Tab-separated table of C-alpha atoms in Angstrom:
chain	number	residue	atom	x	y	z
A	139	MET	CA	124.708	89.142	64.125
A	140	GLY	CA	123.570	92.771	64.047
A	141	LYS	CA	120.816	94.229	66.172
A	142	THR	CA	117.780	91.959	66.176
A	143	ILE	CA	114.246	92.460	67.526
A	144	TYR	CA	112.461	89.366	68.872
A	145	ILE	CA	108.679	89.728	69.251
A	146	GLN	CA	107.226	87.138	71.642
A	147	CYS	CA	103.448	86.822	71.178
A	148	TYR	CA	102.463	84.203	73.741
A	149	GLU	CA	99.833	86.295	75.553
A	150	GLY	CA	98.234	88.599	73.036
A	151	LEU	CA	99.092	91.002	70.241
A	152	SER	CA	97.665	94.416	69.386
A	153	ALA	CA	99.028	97.631	67.911
A	154	LYS	CA	98.723	99.375	71.290
A	155	MET	CA	100.609	96.564	73.052
A	156	MET	CA	103.281	96.836	70.375
A	157	VAL	CA	103.616	100.588	70.947
A	158	GLU	CA	103.912	100.209	74.719
A	159	ALA	CA	106.552	97.502	74.405
A	160	LEU	CA	108.575	99.489	71.865
A	161	LEU	CA	108.325	102.678	73.936
A	162	ASN	CA	109.788	100.778	76.894
A	163	LEU	CA	112.896	100.200	74.790
A	164	MET	CA	113.395	103.935	74.230
A	165	PRO	CA	114.941	106.364	76.760
A	166	GLU	CA	112.550	109.199	75.841
A	167	GLN	CA	109.594	106.943	76.682
A	168	THR	CA	107.853	109.329	79.129
A	169	GLN	CA	107.792	112.075	76.540
A	170	ALA	CA	106.715	109.781	73.696
A	171	LYS	CA	104.018	108.085	75.802
A	172	ALA	CA	102.425	111.449	76.558
A	173	THR	CA	102.196	112.194	72.838
A	174	VAL	CA	100.632	108.828	72.004
A	175	ASP	CA	98.164	109.113	74.891
A	176	GLN	CA	96.997	112.516	73.619
A	177	LEU	CA	96.406	111.130	70.154
A	178	LEU	CA	94.552	108.058	71.416
A	179	THR	CA	92.245	110.131	73.627
A	180	LEU	CA	91.361	112.707	70.982
A	181	ASP	CA	87.799	113.920	71.678
A	182	CYS	CA	86.121	114.683	68.365
A	183	PRO	CA	83.186	113.345	66.340
A	184	ALA	CA	83.460	109.845	64.933
A	185	GLU	CA	83.158	111.067	61.363
A	186	VAL	CA	86.254	113.242	61.808
A	187	LYS	CA	88.224	110.192	62.827
A	188	ALA	CA	86.850	108.254	59.858
A	189	ALA	CA	88.012	110.970	57.473
A	190	MET	CA	91.442	111.054	59.064
A	191	ILE	CA	91.767	107.252	58.796
A	192	ARG	CA	91.201	107.513	55.049
A	193	LYS	CA	93.512	110.492	54.525
A	194	LEU	CA	96.339	109.666	56.938
A	195	PRO	CA	98.299	107.374	54.568
A	196	ARG	CA	98.432	110.198	52.009
A	197	LYS	CA	99.120	112.926	54.546
A	198	ILE	CA	102.124	111.337	56.241
A	199	LYS	CA	104.104	111.912	53.048
A	200	ASP	CA	103.999	115.611	53.952
A	201	PHE	CA	105.000	115.139	57.590
A	202	ALA	CA	108.736	114.590	56.960
A	203	LEU	CA	108.830	111.304	58.875
A	204	PRO	CA	111.862	109.007	58.530
A	205	GLU	CA	111.607	107.115	55.254
A	206	GLY	CA	111.692	103.734	56.987
A	207	ALA	CA	108.866	104.670	59.373
A	208	GLU	CA	106.705	105.973	56.542
A	209	GLU	CA	107.230	102.833	54.447
A	210	LEU	CA	106.541	100.527	57.388
A	211	PHE	CA	103.292	102.309	58.247
A	212	GLN	CA	102.168	102.264	54.614
A	213	ARG	CA	102.737	98.484	54.452
A	214	ALA	CA	100.903	97.870	57.719
A	215	TYR	CA	97.996	100.132	56.733
A	216	ASP	CA	97.636	98.490	53.305
A	217	ILE	CA	97.643	94.990	54.813
A	218	TRP	CA	95.042	96.028	57.400
A	219	LEU	CA	92.812	97.847	54.884
A	220	HIS	CA	92.817	94.979	52.380
A	221	ALA	CA	91.918	92.536	55.159
A	222	LYS	CA	88.928	94.671	56.176
A	223	ALA	CA	87.835	94.952	52.550
A	224	ALA	CA	88.098	91.190	52.058
A	225	VAL	CA	86.038	90.435	55.169
A	226	GLN	CA	83.412	93.085	54.345
A	227	ARG	CA	83.455	91.949	50.686
A	228	VAL	CA	83.692	95.483	49.357
A	229	ASN	CA	86.160	97.600	47.450
A	230	ILE	CA	88.752	99.256	49.698
A	231	ALA	CA	87.217	102.642	48.864
A	232	HIS	CA	83.967	101.548	50.534
A	233	VAL	CA	85.348	99.958	53.702
A	234	GLU	CA	83.401	101.004	56.796
A	235	PHE	CA	85.404	101.927	59.862
A	236	GLN	CA	84.554	101.812	63.533
A	237	GLU	CA	85.558	104.465	66.022
A	238	LYS	CA	88.095	102.158	67.665
A	239	ASP	CA	89.887	101.778	64.323
A	240	TYR	CA	91.269	105.312	64.644
A	241	ASP	CA	93.086	104.450	67.875
A	242	GLU	CA	94.631	101.359	66.324
A	243	VAL	CA	95.727	103.172	63.150
A	244	ILE	CA	97.429	105.865	65.237
A	245	ALA	CA	99.053	103.078	67.268
A	246	MET	CA	100.374	101.504	64.049
A	247	LEU	CA	101.860	104.876	63.071
A	248	ALA	CA	103.499	105.316	66.486
A	249	ALA	CA	104.829	101.752	66.388
A	250	SER	CA	106.316	102.375	62.939
A	251	ILE	CA	108.226	105.409	64.216
A	252	CYS	CA	109.458	103.523	67.287
A	253	MET	CA	110.574	100.531	65.231
A	254	GLU	CA	112.462	102.824	62.868
A	255	ARG	CA	114.242	104.434	65.837
A	256	LEU	CA	115.532	101.057	67.030
A	257	GLU	CA	117.305	100.505	63.687
A	258	ALA	CA	117.051	96.721	63.822
A	259	ASP	CA	118.573	94.609	61.060
A	260	THR	CA	116.244	91.666	61.701
A	261	ILE	CA	112.761	91.391	63.246
A	262	ILE	CA	111.842	87.875	64.377
A	263	CYS	CA	108.492	86.405	65.364
A	264	PRO	CA	108.303	82.593	65.128
A	265	ILE	CA	104.647	82.138	66.091
A	266	VAL	CA	101.488	83.934	67.259
A	267	TYR	CA	99.230	82.543	69.996
A	268	ASP	CA	95.454	83.099	69.844
A	269	GLY	CA	92.313	81.634	71.386
A	270	TYR	CA	89.301	79.907	69.861
A	271	GLY	CA	85.494	79.925	69.898
A	272	GLN	CA	83.233	82.926	69.382
A	273	ILE	CA	83.002	86.428	70.793
A	274	TYR	CA	80.380	89.145	70.321
A	275	ILE	CA	81.176	92.400	68.523
A	276	ASP	CA	78.322	94.898	68.270
A	277	HIS	CA	75.977	92.129	69.459
A	278	GLU	CA	76.988	89.857	66.566
A	279	PRO	CA	78.852	86.532	67.033
A	280	VAL	CA	82.327	86.527	65.469
A	281	SER	CA	84.653	83.529	65.204
A	282	VAL	CA	88.096	83.477	66.812
A	283	PRO	CA	90.661	84.094	65.399
A	284	LEU	CA	88.943	87.234	64.149
A	285	PRO	CA	88.293	87.119	60.381
A	286	GLU	CA	90.635	90.033	59.575
A	287	THR	CA	93.334	88.580	61.825
A	288	LEU	CA	93.089	85.169	60.184
A	289	TYR	CA	93.207	86.721	56.706
A	290	ILE	CA	96.365	88.681	57.572
A	291	LEU	CA	98.242	85.832	59.269
A	292	MET	CA	97.346	83.465	56.450
A	293	GLY	CA	98.564	85.896	53.796
A	294	ALA	CA	101.822	86.576	55.652
A	295	GLU	CA	102.376	82.853	56.343
A	296	ILE	CA	102.787	83.494	60.066
A	297	ALA	CA	102.496	80.329	62.159
A	298	MET	CA	99.632	80.226	64.666
A	299	HIS	CA	99.117	78.298	67.882
A	300	ARG	CA	95.709	77.706	69.436
A	301	MET	CA	95.559	78.437	73.150
A	302	GLU	CA	92.977	76.601	75.232
A	303	ARG	CA	91.170	79.868	75.932
A	304	ASP	CA	87.733	80.771	74.631
A	305	SER	CA	88.592	84.377	73.722
A	306	ALA	CA	90.374	86.564	71.163
A	307	TRP	CA	93.964	87.568	71.924
A	308	VAL	CA	95.168	88.986	68.592
A	309	THR	CA	93.746	92.114	66.925
A	310	PRO	CA	93.811	92.708	63.163
A	311	GLU	CA	95.893	95.860	63.618
A	312	GLY	CA	98.509	94.027	65.674
A	313	ALA	CA	98.648	91.246	63.097
A	314	ALA	CA	98.964	93.772	60.247
A	315	PHE	CA	101.876	95.589	61.877
A	316	LEU	CA	103.613	92.288	62.619
A	317	ALA	CA	103.142	91.122	59.027
A	318	ALA	CA	104.588	94.411	57.771
A	319	CYS	CA	107.713	94.448	59.937
A	320	ARG	CA	108.616	90.762	60.415
A	321	THR	CA	111.661	89.605	58.448
A	322	SER	CA	112.304	86.152	59.963
A	323	ASP	CA	110.550	83.344	61.829
A	324	HIS	CA	113.635	81.643	63.320
A	325	LEU	CA	115.639	82.661	66.376
A	326	PRO	CA	119.430	82.289	66.202
A	327	GLU	CA	120.880	79.438	68.242
A	328	GLU	CA	122.947	81.860	70.331
A	329	TYR	CA	122.169	85.459	71.216
A	330	HIS	CA	122.447	88.014	73.991
A	331	VAL	CA	119.343	89.782	75.334
A	332	SER	CA	120.311	93.407	75.915
A	333	LYS	CA	116.895	94.881	76.728
A	334	ILE	CA	113.255	93.872	77.204
A	335	GLY	CA	110.098	95.899	76.624
A	336	THR	CA	106.613	94.794	77.645
A	337	GLY	CA	103.186	95.851	76.449
A	338	ARG	CA	100.079	94.978	78.430
A	339	GLY	CA	96.644	94.337	77.002
A	340	THR	CA	93.321	92.643	77.646
A	341	ALA	CA	91.735	89.739	75.785
A	342	SER	CA	88.075	89.725	74.764
A	343	ASP	CA	87.142	87.885	77.972
A	344	GLY	CA	88.917	90.418	80.200
A	345	SER	CA	92.031	88.310	80.804
A	346	ASN	CA	95.290	90.217	81.040
A	347	GLY	CA	98.088	89.526	78.586
A	348	VAL	CA	101.670	90.667	78.090
A	349	LEU	CA	103.575	91.142	74.835
A	350	ARG	CA	107.364	91.007	75.166
A	351	ILE	CA	109.825	92.529	72.721
A	352	MET	CA	113.516	91.814	73.205
A	353	VAL	CA	116.568	93.466	71.683
A	354	LEU	CA	119.083	90.774	70.769
A	355	GLU	CA	122.719	91.663	70.295
A	356	ASP	CA	125.842	89.884	69.133
A	357	GLY	CA	127.600	88.396	72.135
A	358	ASN	CA	130.840	90.115	71.065
A	359	ALA	CA	129.299	93.594	71.018
A	360	GLU	CA	131.189	95.885	73.372
A	361	LYS	CA	128.109	97.800	74.337
A	362	SER	CA	124.384	97.661	73.824
A	363	GLY	CA	122.850	98.933	70.631
A	364	MET	CA	120.717	101.245	72.734
A	365	ALA	CA	123.801	103.294	73.595
A	366	ASP	CA	122.875	105.640	70.770
A	367	PHE	CA	120.022	106.881	72.980
A	368	SER	CA	122.039	107.216	76.201
A	369	GLU	CA	122.509	111.001	76.077
A	370	LYS	CA	119.778	113.602	76.171
A	371	GLU	CA	121.402	115.627	73.372
A	372	ALA	CA	121.127	112.682	70.992
A	373	VAL	CA	117.535	112.070	72.029
A	374	GLU	CA	116.553	115.678	71.387
A	375	LYS	CA	118.327	115.646	68.039
A	376	ASN	CA	116.543	112.459	66.924
A	377	ILE	CA	113.150	113.758	68.013
A	378	GLU	CA	113.536	116.984	66.086
A	379	ALA	CA	114.770	115.137	63.003
A	380	ASN	CA	112.075	112.459	62.968
A	381	PHE	CA	108.925	114.425	63.779
A	382	PRO	CA	107.356	117.163	61.637
A	383	GLU	CA	107.191	120.791	62.632
A	384	LYS	CA	103.872	122.181	63.851
A	385	GLU	CA	103.572	124.741	61.041
A	386	GLU	CA	104.113	122.064	58.401
A	387	ILE	CA	101.493	119.739	59.871
A	388	GLU	CA	98.957	122.550	60.233
A	389	LYS	CA	99.475	123.571	56.637
A	390	ASN	CA	99.123	120.036	55.302
A	391	ILE	CA	96.080	119.026	57.346
A	392	GLU	CA	94.201	122.289	56.778
A	393	ALA	CA	94.759	121.940	53.040
A	394	ASP	CA	93.353	118.424	53.010
A	395	PHE	CA	90.344	118.745	55.340
A	396	PRO	CA	87.386	120.844	54.082
A	397	GLU	CA	84.963	122.801	56.177
A	398	LYS	CA	82.345	121.036	58.281
A	399	GLU	CA	79.487	121.181	55.740
A	400	ALA	CA	81.571	119.916	52.822
A	401	GLU	CA	83.056	117.131	54.915
A	402	GLN	CA	79.636	116.015	56.127
A	403	GLU	CA	78.382	115.815	52.556
A	404	HIS	CA	81.479	113.862	51.447
A	405	ILE	CA	81.126	111.280	54.205
A	406	LEU	CA	77.418	110.780	53.675
A	407	GLN	CA	77.904	110.276	49.935
A	408	GLU	CA	80.807	107.863	50.370
A	409	SER	CA	79.379	105.598	53.068
A	410	PRO	CA	75.595	105.957	53.483
A	411	VAL	CA	74.219	104.520	56.704
A	412	SER	CA	70.623	103.543	57.284
A	413	GLU	CA	68.868	104.154	60.567
A	414	GLU	CA	68.806	100.417	61.269
A	415	GLU	CA	72.581	100.036	61.066
A	416	ASN	CA	74.843	100.007	64.095
A	417	THR	CA	75.018	103.372	65.811
A	418	GLU	CA	78.724	102.853	66.482
A	419	SER	CA	79.643	102.972	62.789
A	420	VAL	CA	81.990	105.875	62.269
A	421	THR	CA	80.456	106.739	58.926
A	422	LYS	CA	77.203	107.956	60.498
A	423	ALA	CA	76.444	111.651	60.101
A	424	PRO	CA	76.977	113.868	63.166
A	425	GLU	CA	73.963	114.520	65.313
A	426	GLN	CA	75.273	117.686	66.914
A	427	ASN	CA	77.257	120.659	65.692
A	428	SER	CA	80.916	120.802	66.647
A	429	ASP	CA	83.850	122.979	65.755
A	430	TRP	CA	85.856	120.670	63.560
A	431	ASP	CA	88.666	123.164	63.089
A	432	ASP	CA	89.272	123.162	66.845
A	433	ASP	CA	89.334	119.362	66.915
A	434	LEU	CA	91.786	119.197	64.035
A	435	GLU	CA	93.951	121.864	65.616
A	436	PHE	CA	94.056	119.765	68.774
A	437	LEU	CA	95.154	116.768	66.685
A	438	GLU	CA	97.882	118.815	65.017
A	439	GLU	CA	99.207	120.051	68.342
A	440	SER	CA	99.005	116.540	69.802
A	441	ILE	CA	101.329	115.179	67.147
A	442	ILE	CA	104.152	117.530	68.113
A	443	SER	CA	103.416	118.334	71.754
A	444	GLN	CA	105.728	116.608	74.187
A	445	VAL	CA	107.778	115.416	71.214
A	446	ALA	CA	109.477	118.763	70.658
A	447	PRO	CA	110.417	119.688	74.254
A	448	GLU	CA	110.363	123.292	75.326
A	449	LYS	CA	113.138	122.852	77.884
A	450	GLU	CA	116.482	124.498	77.360
A	451	PRO	CA	119.427	122.184	76.587
A	452	ASP	CA	120.970	122.921	79.997
A	453	GLU	CA	117.792	121.795	81.734
A	454	ILE	CA	117.660	118.617	79.673
A	455	GLN	CA	121.249	117.709	80.503
A	456	ALA	CA	120.616	118.280	84.185
A	457	GLU	CA	117.963	115.583	84.329
A	458	GLU	CA	118.894	112.169	85.635
A	459	PRO	CA	118.903	109.514	82.892
A	460	LYS	CA	116.120	106.954	83.142
A	461	HIS	CA	116.812	103.254	82.723
A	462	GLU	CA	114.263	100.552	81.981
A	463	THR	CA	114.213	97.683	84.471
A	464	VAL	CA	114.638	94.211	82.988
A	465	ALA	CA	111.897	91.730	83.925
A	466	GLU	CA	112.841	89.776	87.037
A	467	ASP	CA	112.012	86.377	85.569
A	468	ILE	CA	114.704	86.746	82.893
A	469	VAL	CA	118.278	86.617	84.194
A	470	CYS	CA	121.122	87.380	81.793
A	471	THR	CA	124.803	87.098	82.699
A	472	ASP	CA	128.059	87.120	80.765
A	473	THR	CA	128.050	83.302	80.777
A	474	THR	CA	124.365	82.382	80.415
A	475	THR	CA	121.417	83.196	78.152
A	476	PRO	CA	117.675	82.807	78.955
A	477	ASN	CA	115.504	80.625	76.773
A	478	GLU	CA	111.970	79.197	76.750
A	479	ILE	CA	111.121	75.682	75.611
A	480	TRP	CA	108.174	73.301	75.638
A	481	LYS	CA	108.364	69.994	77.512
A	482	LEU	CA	106.127	67.278	76.022
A	483	GLU	CA	105.365	64.041	77.876
A	484	CYS	CA	103.221	60.957	77.306
A	485	ASN	CA	102.978	57.416	78.711
A	486	ILE	CA	103.089	54.492	76.246
A	487	ASP	CA	102.318	50.907	77.326
A	488	ASP	CA	101.355	49.136	74.095
A	489	CYS	CA	104.013	50.071	71.542
A	490	GLY	CA	106.950	47.977	70.258
A	491	GLY	CA	110.592	48.903	70.565
A	492	GLU	CA	111.049	49.344	66.805
A	493	VAL	CA	108.217	51.873	66.709
A	494	LEU	CA	109.623	53.797	69.663
A	495	GLY	CA	113.082	53.924	68.101
A	496	TYR	CA	111.721	55.178	64.780
A	497	THR	CA	109.579	57.756	66.576
A	498	MET	CA	112.638	59.209	68.303
A	499	GLU	CA	114.470	59.439	64.977
A	500	ARG	CA	111.609	61.416	63.431
A	501	LEU	CA	111.369	63.717	66.442
A	502	MET	CA	115.067	64.598	66.318
A	503	GLU	CA	114.963	65.098	62.540
A	504	ASN	CA	112.039	67.527	62.872
A	505	GLY	CA	113.502	69.951	65.386
A	506	ALA	CA	113.354	68.286	68.819
A	507	LEU	CA	116.109	69.623	71.065
A	508	ASP	CA	116.163	66.356	73.029
A	509	ALA	CA	114.078	63.206	73.460
A	510	CYS	CA	114.280	60.245	75.823
A	511	TYR	CA	112.347	57.222	77.116
A	512	LEU	CA	112.068	56.389	80.817
A	513	PRO	CA	110.865	52.952	81.978
A	514	ILE	CA	107.765	53.194	84.181
A	515	TYR	CA	105.004	50.979	85.559
A	516	MET	CA	101.438	51.879	84.735
A	517	LYS	CA	98.079	50.618	85.971
A	518	LYS	CA	97.627	46.842	86.171
A	519	ASN	CA	101.424	46.616	86.683
A	520	ARG	CA	102.135	47.035	82.986
A	521	PRO	CA	105.746	47.867	82.038
A	522	ALA	CA	105.699	51.003	79.914
A	523	TYR	CA	107.737	53.996	78.783
A	524	MET	CA	107.364	57.718	79.364
A	525	LEU	CA	108.410	59.731	76.306
A	526	THR	CA	109.821	63.189	77.079
A	527	VAL	CA	110.552	65.715	74.332
A	528	LEU	CA	112.077	69.199	74.617
A	529	CYS	CA	111.451	71.611	71.748
A	530	ARG	CA	111.221	75.240	70.698
A	531	PRO	CA	107.769	76.888	70.766
A	532	GLU	CA	107.567	77.072	66.979
A	533	ASP	CA	108.191	73.292	66.669
A	534	ARG	CA	105.770	72.063	69.341
A	535	GLU	CA	102.692	71.449	67.196
A	536	ARG	CA	104.655	69.620	64.499
A	537	LEU	CA	106.297	67.310	67.050
A	538	GLU	CA	102.968	66.583	68.745
A	539	ASP	CA	101.594	65.493	65.363
A	540	ILE	CA	104.520	63.084	64.943
A	541	ILE	CA	103.926	61.555	68.384
A	542	PHE	CA	100.250	60.995	67.610
A	543	GLU	CA	101.063	59.571	64.159
A	544	GLU	CA	103.755	57.131	65.267
A	545	THR	CA	102.680	55.955	68.727
A	546	THR	CA	99.524	54.659	70.376
A	547	THR	CA	99.260	57.420	72.960
A	548	ILE	CA	95.942	59.262	73.179
A	549	GLY	CA	97.186	62.334	75.048
A	550	ILE	CA	100.256	64.535	75.457
A	551	ARG	CA	101.077	66.623	78.515
A	552	ARG	CA	102.917	69.872	77.867
A	553	ALA	CA	104.458	72.687	79.877
A	554	LEU	CA	106.214	75.894	78.855
A	555	MET	CA	109.500	76.017	80.751
A	556	GLN	CA	112.356	78.451	81.172
A	557	ARG	CA	115.927	77.269	80.993
A	558	THR	CA	119.344	78.859	81.354
A	559	ILE	CA	121.891	77.970	78.680
A	560	LEU	CA	125.650	78.280	78.971
A	561	GLN	CA	127.155	80.395	76.245
A	562	ARG	CA	129.193	78.213	73.913
A	563	ARG	CA	131.102	78.259	70.658
A	564	LYS	CA	132.143	75.619	68.148
A	565	SER	CA	135.568	75.299	66.542
A	566	THR	CA	137.710	72.833	64.590
A	567	GLU	CA	141.155	71.933	65.950
A	568	GLN	CA	144.042	70.303	64.101
A	569	THR	CA	145.591	67.228	65.769
A	570	SER	CA	147.996	64.445	64.873
A	571	LEU	CA	144.991	62.216	64.180
A	572	GLY	CA	143.241	64.768	61.974
A	573	ASN	CA	140.786	67.636	62.406
A	574	VAL	CA	138.393	67.314	65.342
A	575	ALA	CA	135.310	69.362	66.252
A	576	VAL	CA	135.348	70.986	69.696
A	577	LYS	CA	132.572	72.698	71.659
A	578	THR	CA	133.681	75.191	74.328
A	579	MET	CA	131.321	76.205	77.160
A	580	LYS	CA	131.781	79.459	79.068
A	581	LYS	CA	131.354	79.088	82.837
A	582	LYS	CA	131.967	81.459	85.728
A	583	ASN	CA	135.248	79.719	86.562
A	584	GLY	CA	136.496	79.692	82.968
A	585	GLU	CA	136.003	77.960	79.646
A	586	VAL	CA	135.443	74.202	79.428
A	587	PRO	CA	136.109	72.482	76.060
A	588	THR	CA	134.611	69.117	75.080
A	589	LEU	CA	135.151	66.901	72.049
A	590	GLU	CA	132.227	66.307	69.717
A	591	TYR	CA	131.243	62.626	69.623
A	592	GLU	CA	130.647	62.369	65.867
A	593	SER	CA	134.057	63.844	65.110
A	594	VAL	CA	135.866	61.482	67.501
A	595	ALA	CA	133.927	58.486	66.177
A	596	ALA	CA	134.849	59.364	62.577
A	597	ILE	CA	138.555	59.443	63.483
A	598	ALA	CA	138.265	56.106	65.323
A	599	ARG	CA	136.730	54.485	62.239
A	600	GLU	CA	139.309	55.937	59.861
A	601	GLN	CA	142.281	55.004	62.078
A	602	HIS	CA	140.813	51.626	63.119
A	603	LEU	CA	141.402	52.513	66.763
A	604	PRO	CA	139.188	52.072	69.852
A	605	PHE	CA	136.982	55.072	70.556
A	606	ARG	CA	138.290	55.467	74.136
A	607	GLU	CA	141.912	55.482	72.969
A	608	VAL	CA	141.202	58.161	70.365
A	609	TYR	CA	139.323	60.255	72.930
A	610	ARG	CA	142.180	60.032	75.480
A	611	ARG	CA	144.848	60.908	72.912
A	612	LEU	CA	142.899	63.896	71.642
A	613	GLU	CA	142.228	65.183	75.165
A	614	LYS	CA	145.896	64.863	76.086
A	615	GLU	CA	147.024	66.599	72.907
A	616	LEU	CA	144.526	69.465	73.074
A	617	TYR	CA	144.181	70.102	76.800
């Protein structure tokens, strides 16, 4: 397995959260964060931002960005723009933008550059969690998931999970970037977490959320894939290669943005706004005069400031390297790997044994990691069973549906749990009785092999020998 990015969207997803999490995975994060912050806090009229939103996809072709970053941003922007057009029921040329859209588009661009820097072979996101109900945007009720978000996730066939929270946790821009970069929806059975980045955000109701992005590496890798960024010389070289020069950006932007009067006329003709419409619409004509050239110059300088450091190479090498701290709730060792699973439970007191047996078969066939029945006593002294199922987050909803379909329970308890898994490998060994499958666990005191039941049972049937005798002979021969 090459380098893999795992995006965990259990507590929100936005383009800004994605940028923050990706920046945490990069050693030049302080420098890059300053650049992004300058872009996101650009102080200029709303109509300037609207014009830049429309022109940015064409302009980045002149900025000499890495090819992968440019292509990723173009995909994300196209997905986002078509979603807005579909919801507004207009042609993409007549989509109306809001002022906040500029920040999110810039965040998508920054995230595209960061993702390109990580050079991942695979980008995994099994499922996206969002709330429900309605929220108010510009004093108008809007359903959750947001219409643009729902359109994007539906088109990209990204699985969704409804959280029991009456608020929006996923933004259209975050969904668009995820749809553009995701290459898989399944985690490998075994992997090593080499680094974790987190991005913090706020839901529509003010609740705090955290997006986690993990770099997964092959367990046999001698060193982390982030080693390419360990030295300041390499960082400086990558920055200079991946970001455009100031003179080039100035030339391209000045050639594409007309003077104030011409730009005002263009915006008013393209997206007329009546006095009754929302004052926050970015297509509204400016009320006050402003020096647009100064604002654009500030934007141009923001793109390259902090990114192209002015320090001498000797000064850069003298700095102490910065290392990102891994979250304390995730513990990785050379013998164990962290993992999150759902635990499902329900009490059943009026179901026959045949039904319960068939239910367990279906659960295991549909992705359950484990399932068991425990005998219990319920109210009125009724003998009953408690069904417990362990599963991956992406399988939880499907397994809950099976439980409701096959049993008489009317409710399922669930809890998201963390577990620590021993690293293990599978192999096939040759013996005097035939080939046998072996699973070897790696513990602190050494490796512990065990025989696979199905393989031993198959040999016992073929040789017409007792299972215990076959097991003892194989253990003695192999160990």
